[in-house]
Short mmCIF file of C-alpha atoms in Angstrom, two decimals:
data_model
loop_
_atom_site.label_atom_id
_atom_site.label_comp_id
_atom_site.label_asym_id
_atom_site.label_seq_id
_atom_site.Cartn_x
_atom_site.Cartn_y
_atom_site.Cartn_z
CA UNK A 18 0.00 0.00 0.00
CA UNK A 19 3.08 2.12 -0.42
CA UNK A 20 2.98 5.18 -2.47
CA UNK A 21 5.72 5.15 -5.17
CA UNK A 22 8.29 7.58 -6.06
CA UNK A 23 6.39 8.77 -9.40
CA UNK A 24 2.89 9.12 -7.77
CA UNK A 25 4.42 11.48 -4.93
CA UNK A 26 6.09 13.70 -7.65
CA UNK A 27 2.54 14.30 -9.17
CA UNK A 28 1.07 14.21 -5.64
CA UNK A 29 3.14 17.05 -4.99
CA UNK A 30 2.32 18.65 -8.85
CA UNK A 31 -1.32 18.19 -7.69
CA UNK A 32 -0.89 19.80 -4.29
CA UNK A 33 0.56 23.14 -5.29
CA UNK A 34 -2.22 23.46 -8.01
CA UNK A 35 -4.96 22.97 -5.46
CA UNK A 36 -2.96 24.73 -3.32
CA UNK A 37 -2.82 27.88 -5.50
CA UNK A 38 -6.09 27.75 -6.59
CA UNK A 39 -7.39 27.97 -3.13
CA UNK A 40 -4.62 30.82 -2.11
CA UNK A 41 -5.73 32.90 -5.03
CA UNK A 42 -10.01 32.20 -6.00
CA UNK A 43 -10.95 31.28 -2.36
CA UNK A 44 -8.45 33.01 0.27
CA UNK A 45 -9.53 36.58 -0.13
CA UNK A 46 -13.66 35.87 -0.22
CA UNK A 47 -14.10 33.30 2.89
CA UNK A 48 -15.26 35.68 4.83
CA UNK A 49 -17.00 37.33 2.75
CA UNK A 50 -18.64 33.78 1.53
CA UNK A 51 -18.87 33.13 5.11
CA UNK A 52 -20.92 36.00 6.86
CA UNK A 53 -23.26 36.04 3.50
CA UNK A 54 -24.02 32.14 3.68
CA UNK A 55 -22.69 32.92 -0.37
CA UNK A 56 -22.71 29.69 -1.85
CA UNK A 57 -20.24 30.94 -5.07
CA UNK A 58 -21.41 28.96 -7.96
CA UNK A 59 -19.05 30.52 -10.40
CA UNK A 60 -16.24 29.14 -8.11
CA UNK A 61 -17.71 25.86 -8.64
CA UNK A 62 -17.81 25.91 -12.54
CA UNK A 63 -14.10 27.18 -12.73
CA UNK A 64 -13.22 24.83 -10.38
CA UNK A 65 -14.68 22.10 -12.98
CA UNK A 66 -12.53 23.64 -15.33
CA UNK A 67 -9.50 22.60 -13.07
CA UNK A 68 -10.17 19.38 -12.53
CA UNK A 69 -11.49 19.34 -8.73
CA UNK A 70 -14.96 17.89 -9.46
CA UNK A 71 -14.13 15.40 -11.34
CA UNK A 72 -11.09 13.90 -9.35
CA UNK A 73 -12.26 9.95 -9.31
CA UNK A 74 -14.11 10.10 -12.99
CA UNK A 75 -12.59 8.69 -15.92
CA UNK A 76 -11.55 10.73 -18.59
CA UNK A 77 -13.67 9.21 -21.12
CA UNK A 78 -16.49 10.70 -19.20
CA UNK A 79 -14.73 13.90 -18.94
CA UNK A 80 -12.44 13.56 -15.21
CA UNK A 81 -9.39 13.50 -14.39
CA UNK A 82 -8.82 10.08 -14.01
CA UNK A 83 -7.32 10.27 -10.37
CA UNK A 84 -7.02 8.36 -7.78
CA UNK A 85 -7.62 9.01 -3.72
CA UNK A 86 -4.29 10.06 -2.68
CA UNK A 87 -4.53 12.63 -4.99
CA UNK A 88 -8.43 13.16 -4.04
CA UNK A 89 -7.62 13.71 -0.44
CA UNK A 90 -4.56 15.94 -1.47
CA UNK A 91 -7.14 18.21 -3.06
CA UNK A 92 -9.65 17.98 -0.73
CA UNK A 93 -6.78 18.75 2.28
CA UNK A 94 -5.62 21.73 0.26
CA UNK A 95 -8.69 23.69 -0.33
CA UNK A 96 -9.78 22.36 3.35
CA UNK A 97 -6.64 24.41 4.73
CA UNK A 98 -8.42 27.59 3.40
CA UNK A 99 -12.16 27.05 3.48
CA UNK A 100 -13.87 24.18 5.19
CA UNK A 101 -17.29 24.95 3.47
CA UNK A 102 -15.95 24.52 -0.34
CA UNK A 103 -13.82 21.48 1.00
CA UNK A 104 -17.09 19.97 2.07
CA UNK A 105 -18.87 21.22 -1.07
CA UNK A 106 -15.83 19.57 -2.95
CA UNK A 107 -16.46 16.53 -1.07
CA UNK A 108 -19.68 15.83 -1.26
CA UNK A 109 -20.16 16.39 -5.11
CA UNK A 110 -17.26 14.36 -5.86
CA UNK A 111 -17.91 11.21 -3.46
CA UNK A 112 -21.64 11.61 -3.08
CA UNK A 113 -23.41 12.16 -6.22
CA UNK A 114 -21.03 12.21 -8.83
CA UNK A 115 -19.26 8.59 -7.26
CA UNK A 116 -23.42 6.79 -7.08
CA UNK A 117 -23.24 7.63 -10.60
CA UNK A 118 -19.92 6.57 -11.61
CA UNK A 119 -20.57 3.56 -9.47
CA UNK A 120 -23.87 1.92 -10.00
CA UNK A 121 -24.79 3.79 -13.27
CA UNK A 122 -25.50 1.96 -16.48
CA UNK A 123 -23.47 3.34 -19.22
CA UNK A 124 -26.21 5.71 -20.54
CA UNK A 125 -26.79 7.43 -17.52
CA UNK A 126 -22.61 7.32 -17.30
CA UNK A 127 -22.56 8.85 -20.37
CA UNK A 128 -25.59 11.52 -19.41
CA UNK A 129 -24.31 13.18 -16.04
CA UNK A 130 -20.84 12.36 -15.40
CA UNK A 131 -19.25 14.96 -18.02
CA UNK A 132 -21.80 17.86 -16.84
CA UNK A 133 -20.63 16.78 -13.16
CA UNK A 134 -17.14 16.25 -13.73
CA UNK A 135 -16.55 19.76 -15.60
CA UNK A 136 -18.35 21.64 -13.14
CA UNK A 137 -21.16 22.33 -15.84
CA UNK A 138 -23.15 20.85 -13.41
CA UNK A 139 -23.47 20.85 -9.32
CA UNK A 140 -24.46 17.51 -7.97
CA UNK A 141 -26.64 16.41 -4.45
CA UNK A 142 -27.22 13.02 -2.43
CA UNK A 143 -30.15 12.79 -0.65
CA UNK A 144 -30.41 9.70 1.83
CA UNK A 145 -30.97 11.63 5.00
CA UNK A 146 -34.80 12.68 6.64
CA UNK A 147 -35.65 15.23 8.66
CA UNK A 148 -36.85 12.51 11.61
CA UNK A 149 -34.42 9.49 9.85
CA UNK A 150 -30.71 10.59 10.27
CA UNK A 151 -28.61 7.50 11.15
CA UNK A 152 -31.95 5.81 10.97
CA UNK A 153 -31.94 5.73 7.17
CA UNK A 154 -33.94 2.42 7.38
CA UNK A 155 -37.03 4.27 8.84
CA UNK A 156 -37.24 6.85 5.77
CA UNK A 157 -40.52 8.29 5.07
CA UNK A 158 -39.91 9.36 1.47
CA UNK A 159 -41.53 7.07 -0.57
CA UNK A 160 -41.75 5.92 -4.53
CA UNK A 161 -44.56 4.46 -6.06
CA UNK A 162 -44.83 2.60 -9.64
CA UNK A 163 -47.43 4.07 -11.94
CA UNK A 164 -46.46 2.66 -15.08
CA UNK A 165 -42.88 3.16 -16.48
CA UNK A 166 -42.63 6.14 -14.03
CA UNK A 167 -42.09 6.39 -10.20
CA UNK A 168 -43.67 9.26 -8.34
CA UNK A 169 -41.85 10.15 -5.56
CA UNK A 170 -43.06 12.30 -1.77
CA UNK A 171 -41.41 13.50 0.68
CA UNK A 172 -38.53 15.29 2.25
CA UNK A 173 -34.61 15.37 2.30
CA UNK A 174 -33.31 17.48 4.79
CA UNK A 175 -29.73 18.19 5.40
CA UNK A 176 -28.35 17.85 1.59
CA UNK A 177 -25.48 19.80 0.35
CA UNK A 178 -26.36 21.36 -2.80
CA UNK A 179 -29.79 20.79 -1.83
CA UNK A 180 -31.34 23.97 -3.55
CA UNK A 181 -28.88 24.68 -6.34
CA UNK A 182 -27.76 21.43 -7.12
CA UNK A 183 -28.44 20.34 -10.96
CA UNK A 184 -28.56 16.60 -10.31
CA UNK A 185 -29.87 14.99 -7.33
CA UNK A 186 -29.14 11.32 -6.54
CA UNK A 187 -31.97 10.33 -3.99
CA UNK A 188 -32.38 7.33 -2.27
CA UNK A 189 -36.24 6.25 -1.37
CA UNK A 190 -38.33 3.91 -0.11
CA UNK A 191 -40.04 1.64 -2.65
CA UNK A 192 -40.75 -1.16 -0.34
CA UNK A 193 -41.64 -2.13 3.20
CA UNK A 194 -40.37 -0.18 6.30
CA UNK A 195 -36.90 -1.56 7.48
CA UNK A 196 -36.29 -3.71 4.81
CA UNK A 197 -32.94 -3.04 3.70
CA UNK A 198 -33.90 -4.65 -0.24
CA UNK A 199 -36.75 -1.88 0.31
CA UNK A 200 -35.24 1.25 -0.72
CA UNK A 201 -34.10 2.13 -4.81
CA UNK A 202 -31.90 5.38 -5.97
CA UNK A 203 -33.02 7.47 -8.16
CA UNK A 204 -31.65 10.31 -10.64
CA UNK A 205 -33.65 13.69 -10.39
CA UNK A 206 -33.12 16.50 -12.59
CA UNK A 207 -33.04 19.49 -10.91
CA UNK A 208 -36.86 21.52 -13.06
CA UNK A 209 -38.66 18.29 -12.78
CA UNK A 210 -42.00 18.97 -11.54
CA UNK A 211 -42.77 18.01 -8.30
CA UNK A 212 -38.92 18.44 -7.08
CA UNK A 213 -38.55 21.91 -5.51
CA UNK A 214 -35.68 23.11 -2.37
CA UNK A 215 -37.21 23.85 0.86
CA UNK A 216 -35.88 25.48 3.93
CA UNK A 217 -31.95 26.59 3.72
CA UNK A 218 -30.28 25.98 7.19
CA UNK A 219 -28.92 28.96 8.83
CA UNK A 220 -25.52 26.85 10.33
CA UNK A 221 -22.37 27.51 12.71
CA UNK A 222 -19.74 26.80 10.30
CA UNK A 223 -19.61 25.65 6.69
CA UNK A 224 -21.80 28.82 5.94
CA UNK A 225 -20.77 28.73 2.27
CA UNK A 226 -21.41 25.37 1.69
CA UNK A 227 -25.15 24.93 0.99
CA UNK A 228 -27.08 22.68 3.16
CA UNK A 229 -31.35 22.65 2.08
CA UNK A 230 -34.00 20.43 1.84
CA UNK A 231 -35.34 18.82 -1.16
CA UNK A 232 -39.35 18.22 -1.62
CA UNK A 233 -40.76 15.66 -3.73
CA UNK A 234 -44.21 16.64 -4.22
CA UNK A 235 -45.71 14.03 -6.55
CA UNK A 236 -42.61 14.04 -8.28
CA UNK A 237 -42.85 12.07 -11.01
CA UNK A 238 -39.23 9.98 -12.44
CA UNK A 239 -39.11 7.74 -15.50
CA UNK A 240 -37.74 4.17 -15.19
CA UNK A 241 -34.53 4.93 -16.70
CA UNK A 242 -33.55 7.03 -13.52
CA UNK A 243 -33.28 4.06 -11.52
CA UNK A 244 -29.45 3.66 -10.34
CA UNK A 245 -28.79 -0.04 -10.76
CA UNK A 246 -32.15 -1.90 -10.09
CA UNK A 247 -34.96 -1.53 -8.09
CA UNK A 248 -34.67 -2.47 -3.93
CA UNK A 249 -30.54 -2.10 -3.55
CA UNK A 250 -30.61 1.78 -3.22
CA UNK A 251 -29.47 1.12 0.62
CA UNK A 252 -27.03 -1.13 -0.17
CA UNK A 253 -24.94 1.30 -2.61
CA UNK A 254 -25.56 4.17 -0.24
CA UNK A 255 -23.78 2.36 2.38
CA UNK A 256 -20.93 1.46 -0.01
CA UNK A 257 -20.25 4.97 -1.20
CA UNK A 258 -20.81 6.59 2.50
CA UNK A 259 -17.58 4.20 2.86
CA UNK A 260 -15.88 6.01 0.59
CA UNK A 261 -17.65 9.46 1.62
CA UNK A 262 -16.11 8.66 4.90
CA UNK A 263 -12.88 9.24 3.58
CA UNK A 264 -13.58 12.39 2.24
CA UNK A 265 -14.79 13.76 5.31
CA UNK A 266 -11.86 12.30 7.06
CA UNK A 267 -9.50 14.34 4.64
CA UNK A 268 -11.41 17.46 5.14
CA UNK A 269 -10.97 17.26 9.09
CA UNK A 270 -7.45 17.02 7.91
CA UNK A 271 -7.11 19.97 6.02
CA UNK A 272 -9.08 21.70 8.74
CA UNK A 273 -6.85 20.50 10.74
CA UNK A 274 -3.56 21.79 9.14
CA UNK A 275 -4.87 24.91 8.13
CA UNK A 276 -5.74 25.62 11.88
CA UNK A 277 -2.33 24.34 13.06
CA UNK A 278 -0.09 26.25 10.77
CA UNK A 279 -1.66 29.42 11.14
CA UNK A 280 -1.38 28.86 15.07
CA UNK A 281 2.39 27.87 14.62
CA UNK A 282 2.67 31.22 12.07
CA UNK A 283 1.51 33.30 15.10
CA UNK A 284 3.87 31.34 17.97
CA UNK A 285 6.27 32.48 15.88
CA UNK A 286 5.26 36.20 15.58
CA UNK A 287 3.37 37.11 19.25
CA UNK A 288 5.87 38.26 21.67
CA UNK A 289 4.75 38.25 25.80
CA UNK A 290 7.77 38.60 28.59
CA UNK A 291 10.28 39.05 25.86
CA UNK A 292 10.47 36.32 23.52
CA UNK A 293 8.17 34.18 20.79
CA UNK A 294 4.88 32.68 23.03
CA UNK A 295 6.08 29.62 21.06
CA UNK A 296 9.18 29.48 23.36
CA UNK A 297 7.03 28.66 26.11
CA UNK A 298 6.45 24.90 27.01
CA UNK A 299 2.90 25.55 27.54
CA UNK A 300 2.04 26.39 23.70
CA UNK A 301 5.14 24.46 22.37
CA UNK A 302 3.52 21.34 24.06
CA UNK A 303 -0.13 22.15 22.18
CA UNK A 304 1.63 22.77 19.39
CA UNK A 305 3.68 19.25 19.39
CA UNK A 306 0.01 17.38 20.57
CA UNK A 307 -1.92 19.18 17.33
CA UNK A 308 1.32 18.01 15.00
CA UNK A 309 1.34 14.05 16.46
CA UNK A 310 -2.58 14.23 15.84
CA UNK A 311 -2.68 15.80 12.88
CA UNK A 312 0.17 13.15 11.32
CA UNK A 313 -1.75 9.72 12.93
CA UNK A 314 -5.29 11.32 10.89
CA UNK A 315 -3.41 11.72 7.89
CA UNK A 316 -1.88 8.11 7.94
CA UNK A 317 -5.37 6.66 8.50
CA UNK A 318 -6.89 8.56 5.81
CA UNK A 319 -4.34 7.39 3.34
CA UNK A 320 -4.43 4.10 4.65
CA UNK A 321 -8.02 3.68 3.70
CA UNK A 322 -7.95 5.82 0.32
CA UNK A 323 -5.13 3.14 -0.66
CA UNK A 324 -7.64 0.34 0.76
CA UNK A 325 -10.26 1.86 -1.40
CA UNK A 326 -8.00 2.04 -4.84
CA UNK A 327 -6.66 -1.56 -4.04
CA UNK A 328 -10.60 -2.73 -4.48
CA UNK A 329 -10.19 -4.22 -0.97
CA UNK A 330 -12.52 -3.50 1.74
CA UNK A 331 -12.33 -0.81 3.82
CA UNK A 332 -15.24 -0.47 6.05
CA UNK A 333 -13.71 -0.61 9.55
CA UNK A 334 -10.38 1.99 8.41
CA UNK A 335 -12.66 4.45 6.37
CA UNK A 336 -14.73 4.50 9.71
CA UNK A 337 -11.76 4.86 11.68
CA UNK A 338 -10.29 7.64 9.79
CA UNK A 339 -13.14 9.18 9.83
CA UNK A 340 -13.67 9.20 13.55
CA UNK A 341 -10.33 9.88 14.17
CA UNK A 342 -9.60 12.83 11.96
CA UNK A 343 -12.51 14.50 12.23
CA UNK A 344 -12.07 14.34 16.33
CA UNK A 345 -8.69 15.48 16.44
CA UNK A 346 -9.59 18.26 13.77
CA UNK A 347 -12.15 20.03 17.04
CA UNK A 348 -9.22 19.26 19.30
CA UNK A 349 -7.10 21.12 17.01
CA UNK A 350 -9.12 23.93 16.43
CA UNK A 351 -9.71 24.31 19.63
CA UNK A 352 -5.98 24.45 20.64
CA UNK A 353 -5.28 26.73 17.51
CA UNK A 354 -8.34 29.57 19.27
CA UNK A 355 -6.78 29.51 22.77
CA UNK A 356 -3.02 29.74 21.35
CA UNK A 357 -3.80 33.17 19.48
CA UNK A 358 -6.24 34.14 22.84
CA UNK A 359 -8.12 36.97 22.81
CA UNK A 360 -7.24 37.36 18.88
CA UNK A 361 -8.29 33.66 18.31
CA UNK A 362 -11.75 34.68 19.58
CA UNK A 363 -12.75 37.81 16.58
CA UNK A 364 -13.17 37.20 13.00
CA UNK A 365 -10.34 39.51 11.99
CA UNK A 366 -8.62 35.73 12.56
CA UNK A 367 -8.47 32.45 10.60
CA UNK A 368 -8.64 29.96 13.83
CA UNK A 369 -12.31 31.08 14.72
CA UNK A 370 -13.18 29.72 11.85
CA UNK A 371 -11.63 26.47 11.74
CA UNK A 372 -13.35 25.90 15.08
CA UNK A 373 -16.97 26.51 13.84
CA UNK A 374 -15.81 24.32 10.90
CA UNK A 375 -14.24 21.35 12.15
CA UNK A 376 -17.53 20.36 14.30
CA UNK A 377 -19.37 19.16 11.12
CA UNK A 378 -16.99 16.81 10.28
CA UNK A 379 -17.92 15.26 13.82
CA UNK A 380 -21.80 14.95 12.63
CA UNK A 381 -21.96 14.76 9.16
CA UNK A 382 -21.55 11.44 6.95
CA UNK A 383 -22.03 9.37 9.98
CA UNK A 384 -21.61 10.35 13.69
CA UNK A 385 -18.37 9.90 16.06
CA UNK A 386 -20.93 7.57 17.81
CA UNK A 387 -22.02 5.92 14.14
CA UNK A 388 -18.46 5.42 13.19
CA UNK A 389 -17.32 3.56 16.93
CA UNK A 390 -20.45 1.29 15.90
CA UNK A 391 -18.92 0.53 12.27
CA UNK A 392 -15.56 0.29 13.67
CA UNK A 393 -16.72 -2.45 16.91
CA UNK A 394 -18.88 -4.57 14.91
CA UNK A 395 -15.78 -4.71 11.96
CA UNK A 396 -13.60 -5.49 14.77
CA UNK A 397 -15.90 -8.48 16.26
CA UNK A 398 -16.28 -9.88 12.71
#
C-alpha cells in the first residue's frame, strides 16, 4: 500500500495546483462567503474547469482520471483555506457524482458524469430525513410505480447542494419499512415537476457550503432514472458513505492543518515577557500534541484511500479515519483559538473559523458515535 516515487512527484504537482487555486479564488472571499451564507457557484464551474470535481471520474467521461491520494490531497488543500468549499468539494465528488460513476449503467454514465465532472453541473445526495438521520432504514420518502414512471413524496433534509444542485441522486423507499432490499436510488433533474428546495439551514460553520432540503411533491421519475435496479438503493448508499467517509476524514485534515499552521505562524510572531509565546512549554507542548494528531489522521486517511483504490474493503479503516480525523480536527481547532487568545476569539482571525468548521466533520456522513459502531462490529467480525 506504499505510495511510489512517481505518484508522490505528481502528488506534490497536484498539491501546489490545489494549493494555489485555493490561495488565489478562495483566500480573499471566505469571509466574505462566510458572513453572507454565499454559496459561489461561479467558483464551482471554474473549479470544474481545473479538474477538482471530477477527481475519481474517468476521462472518457470527462475527469481527471485520479485516484484518492490525490483526491484527499485536493480535498486537504482547499480544506486548509475554506472548510465549506472542501465539504462542497467533497460531497459532489464522493456523493453524487461517485453513485453515478458507481452503480450507473453506461447511458446514464454517459448523461451526467461529463456535466458533473466539468463543473457544468453541481451535484446532491439525498439519503438523509428530517426525523431518519442514522436511521436511514425508517425513511418516510416514498416511490410508487405508476407505469414506467415512479412518483416520488417526501422530504430530504440536510443535503449539500440541496437547492442549487443540478442533479440529485436520492435514495427512497419503494418497499416495506426496514427492509434493507426496500429502498431504490433514483436520478432527479433538478426543473422536474414536483422536485422543488425547501428550507436553507442557517448553520455555525460551513456557511458557504449549501445545506437545504429537497421536496418531492408528486414528483414524477421515468424508469430509466433508476441507479442499478430496483430495492438495492441502501445497499450502494452504504458502499459509497464508505468512501464518503474518507472524504470527510481528509477534510478534518485539512481543517486541521490549516488551523495548526496558522497557530504555529503566530507562535512564531506574538511576543509576551520578551520572547516568541512559542518558546514557552505551555504552547510548544499544544503545538507538538496538534502536529502528532494531525500526522496519525493523515496516515489513517491514506491508509483507507489506498484500501479503497486496491478494491479491498475498507469499512472498519474508512470509519476509523473518519472518527479519528474529524475528532482530532475540534481538538485542534480548539488548541489553535486559545493559542492566538483573545485574537483567536474575533473574525479579523483564521482559527475562529476552523473551530466553527471542524464540528461538522464530527456529525456529518455518519456520527463519532455511528463510526465507533462501524468500527466495533468490523472489529468483532
Amino acid at each position: 500500500m506504499g505510495i511510489s516515487a512517481e505518484q508522490i512527484d505528481n502528488l506534490q504537482l497536484i498539491r501546489q495546483s490545489a494549493r494555489d487555486f485555493a490561495e488565489t479564488k478562495i483566500r480573499p472571499y471566505v469571509m466574505e462567503w462566510d458572513e453572507a451564507q454565499f454559496f459561489p457557484m461561479d467558483l464551482f464551474h471554474e473549479m470544474g474547469g481545473h479538474g477538482f470535481l471530477g477527481v475519481l471520474v474517468p476521462e472518457q467521461y470527462g475527469g481527471s482520471g485520479l485516484g484518492y491520494q490525490e483526491y484527499i490531497t485536493i480535498i486537504e488543500e482547499i480544506s486548509k483555506v475554506c472548510g465549506s468549499i472542501g465539504l462542497s468539494v467533497a460531497a459532489h465528488n464522493s456523493l453524487c457524482t461517485n453513485h453515478i460513476l458507481s452503480f450507473g449503467s453506461e447511458e446514464q454514465k454517459q448523461a451526467y458524469l461529463p456535466k458533473l465532472a466539468t463543473g457544468e453541473w453541481i451535484g446532491a445526495w439525498g439519503l438523509t430525513e428530517p426525523n431518519t438521520g442514522s436511521d436511514a432504514m425508517r425513511m418516510q420518502c416514498v416511490a410508487e410505480r405508476d407505469g414506467d414512471y415512479w412518483v416520488l413524496n417526501g422530504t430530504k433534509s440536510w443535503i449539500t447542494h440541496g437547492k442549487s444542485g443540478h442533479a440529485a441522486v436520492v435514495i427512497v423507499r419503494t418497499g416495506e419499512l426496514l427492509d434493507s432490499r426496500g429502498m431504490t436510488a433514483f436520478v432527479v433533474e433538478r426543473g422536474t415537476p414536483g422536485f422543488s428546495a425547501g428550507k436553507k439551514e442557517n448553520k455555525l460553520g460551513m456557511r458557504a457550503s449549501e445545506t437545504a432540503e429537497m421536496i418531492f411533491d408528486n414528483c414524477r421519475v421515468h424508469k430509466s432514472q433508476i441507479l442499478g435496479n430496483e430495492g438495492e438503493g441502501f445497499i450502494q448508499a452504504m458502499k459509497i458513505l464508505d468512501g464518503g467517509r474518507i472524504s470527510i476524514a481528509s477534510l478534518a485534515l485539512g481543517i486541521a492543518k490549516g488551523a495548526y499552521e496558522a497557530s504555529v505562524n503566530y507562535a512564531k510572531e506574538r511576543h509576551q515577557f520578551g520572547q516568541p509565546i512559542a518558546k514557552f512549554q505551555g504552547i510548544s507542548f499544544k503545538l507538538a500534541d496538534m502536529a502528532t494528531k494531525i500526522e496519525a489522521a493523515e496516515l489513517l486517511t491514506r491508509q483507507a484511500g489506498a484500501l479503497k483504490m486496491a478494491g479491498e474493503k475498507h469499512t472498519k479503516e474508512a470509519a476509523m479515519a473518519k472518527y479519528y480525523a474529524s475528532e482530532i480536527s475540534v481538538e485542534v481547532s480548539t488548541d489553535a483559538v486559545q493559542i492566538f487568545g483573545g485574537y483567536g476569539y474575533t473574525k479579523d482571525f483564521p482559527v475562529e473559523k476552523f473551530y466553527r468548521d471542524s464540528k461538522l466533520c464530527t456529525i456529518g456522513e455518519g456520527t463519532s458515535e455511528v463510526q465507533k459502531l462501524v468500527i466495533a462490529r468490523e472489529a468483532m467480525l
